[in-house]
Short mmCIF file of C-alpha atoms in Angstrom, two decimals:
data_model
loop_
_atom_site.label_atom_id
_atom_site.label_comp_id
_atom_site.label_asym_id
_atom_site.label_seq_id
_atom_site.Cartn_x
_atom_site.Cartn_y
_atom_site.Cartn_z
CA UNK A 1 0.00 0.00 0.00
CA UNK A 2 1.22 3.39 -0.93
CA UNK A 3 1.58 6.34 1.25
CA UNK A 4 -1.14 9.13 1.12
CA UNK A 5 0.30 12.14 -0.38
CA UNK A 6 -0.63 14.52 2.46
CA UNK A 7 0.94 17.66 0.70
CA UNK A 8 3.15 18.55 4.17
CA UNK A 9 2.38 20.47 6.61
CA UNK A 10 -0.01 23.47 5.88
CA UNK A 11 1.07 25.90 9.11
CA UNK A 12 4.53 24.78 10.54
CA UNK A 13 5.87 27.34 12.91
CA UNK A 14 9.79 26.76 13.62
CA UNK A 15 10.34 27.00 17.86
CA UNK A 16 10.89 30.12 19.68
CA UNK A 17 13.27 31.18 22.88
CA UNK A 18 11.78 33.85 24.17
CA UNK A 19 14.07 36.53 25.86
CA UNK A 20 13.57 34.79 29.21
CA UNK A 21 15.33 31.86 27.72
CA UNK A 22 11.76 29.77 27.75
CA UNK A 23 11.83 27.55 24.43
CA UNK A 24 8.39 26.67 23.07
CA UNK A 25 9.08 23.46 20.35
CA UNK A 26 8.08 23.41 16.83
CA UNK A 27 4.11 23.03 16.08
CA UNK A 28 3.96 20.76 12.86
CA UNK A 29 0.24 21.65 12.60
CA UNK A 30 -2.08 20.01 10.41
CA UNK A 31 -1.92 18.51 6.92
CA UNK A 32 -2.25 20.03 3.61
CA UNK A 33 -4.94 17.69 3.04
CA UNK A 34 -6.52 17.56 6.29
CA UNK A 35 -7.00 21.47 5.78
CA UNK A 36 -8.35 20.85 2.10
CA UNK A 37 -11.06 18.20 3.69
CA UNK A 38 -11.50 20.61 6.47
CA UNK A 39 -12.33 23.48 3.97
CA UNK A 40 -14.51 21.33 1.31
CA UNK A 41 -16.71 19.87 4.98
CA UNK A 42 -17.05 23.03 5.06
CA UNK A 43 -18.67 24.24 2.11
CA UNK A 44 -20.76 20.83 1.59
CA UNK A 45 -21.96 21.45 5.08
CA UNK A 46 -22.77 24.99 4.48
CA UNK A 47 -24.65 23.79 0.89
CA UNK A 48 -26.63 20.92 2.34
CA UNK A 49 -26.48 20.60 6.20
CA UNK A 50 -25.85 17.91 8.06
CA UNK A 51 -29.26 16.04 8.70
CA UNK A 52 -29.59 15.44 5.36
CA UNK A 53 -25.73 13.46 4.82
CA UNK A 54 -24.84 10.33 5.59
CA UNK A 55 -21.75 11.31 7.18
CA UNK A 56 -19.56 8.28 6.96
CA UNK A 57 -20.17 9.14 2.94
CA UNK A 58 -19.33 12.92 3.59
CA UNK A 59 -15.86 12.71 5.53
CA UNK A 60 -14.95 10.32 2.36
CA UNK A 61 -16.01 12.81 0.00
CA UNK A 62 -14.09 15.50 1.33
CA UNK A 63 -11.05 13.85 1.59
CA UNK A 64 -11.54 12.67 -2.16
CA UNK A 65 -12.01 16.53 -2.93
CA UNK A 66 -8.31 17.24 -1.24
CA UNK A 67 -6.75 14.37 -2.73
CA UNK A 68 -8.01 15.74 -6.09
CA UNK A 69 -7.03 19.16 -4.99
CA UNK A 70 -3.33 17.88 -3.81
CA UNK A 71 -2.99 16.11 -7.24
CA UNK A 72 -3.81 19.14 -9.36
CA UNK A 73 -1.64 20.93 -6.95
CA UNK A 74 1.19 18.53 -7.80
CA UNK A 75 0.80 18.41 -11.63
CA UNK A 76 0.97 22.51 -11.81
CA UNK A 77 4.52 21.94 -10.13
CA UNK A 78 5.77 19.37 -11.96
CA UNK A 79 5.17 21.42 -15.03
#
């Protein structure tokens, strides 16, 4: 089975020191694609509200929408 191209993190932030000396680590943050299916849930929700979606269906959906979106992300790249 292949990996899930997750298009990388969408909002690293690198760690800070503060001027105190405290250190706060690095915050990977969510996915690429978790923030694509995040965003489409959004809209479908918004367009047909939730009683009316099976939502096992739905959260596949979405994350079909990012995968499409990551792939059409990846093909502008490689060109």
């Amino acid at each position: 089975m292949s990996k899930i191209d997750d298009g990388g993190q969408a909002f690293p932030q690198s760690g800070l020191r503060t001027e105190e000396g405290v250190l706060y680590a690095p915050m990977l943050g969510m996915t690429l694609r978790d923030w694509f299916a995040g965003q489409a849930l959004v809209g479908c929700l918004a367009h047909y509200g939730a009683t009316k979606l099976d939502l096992h269906l739905l959260a596949m959906d979405v994350y079909a929408i990012a995968d499409a979106m990551l792939a059409e992300r990846n093909k502008e790249r490689a060109s």
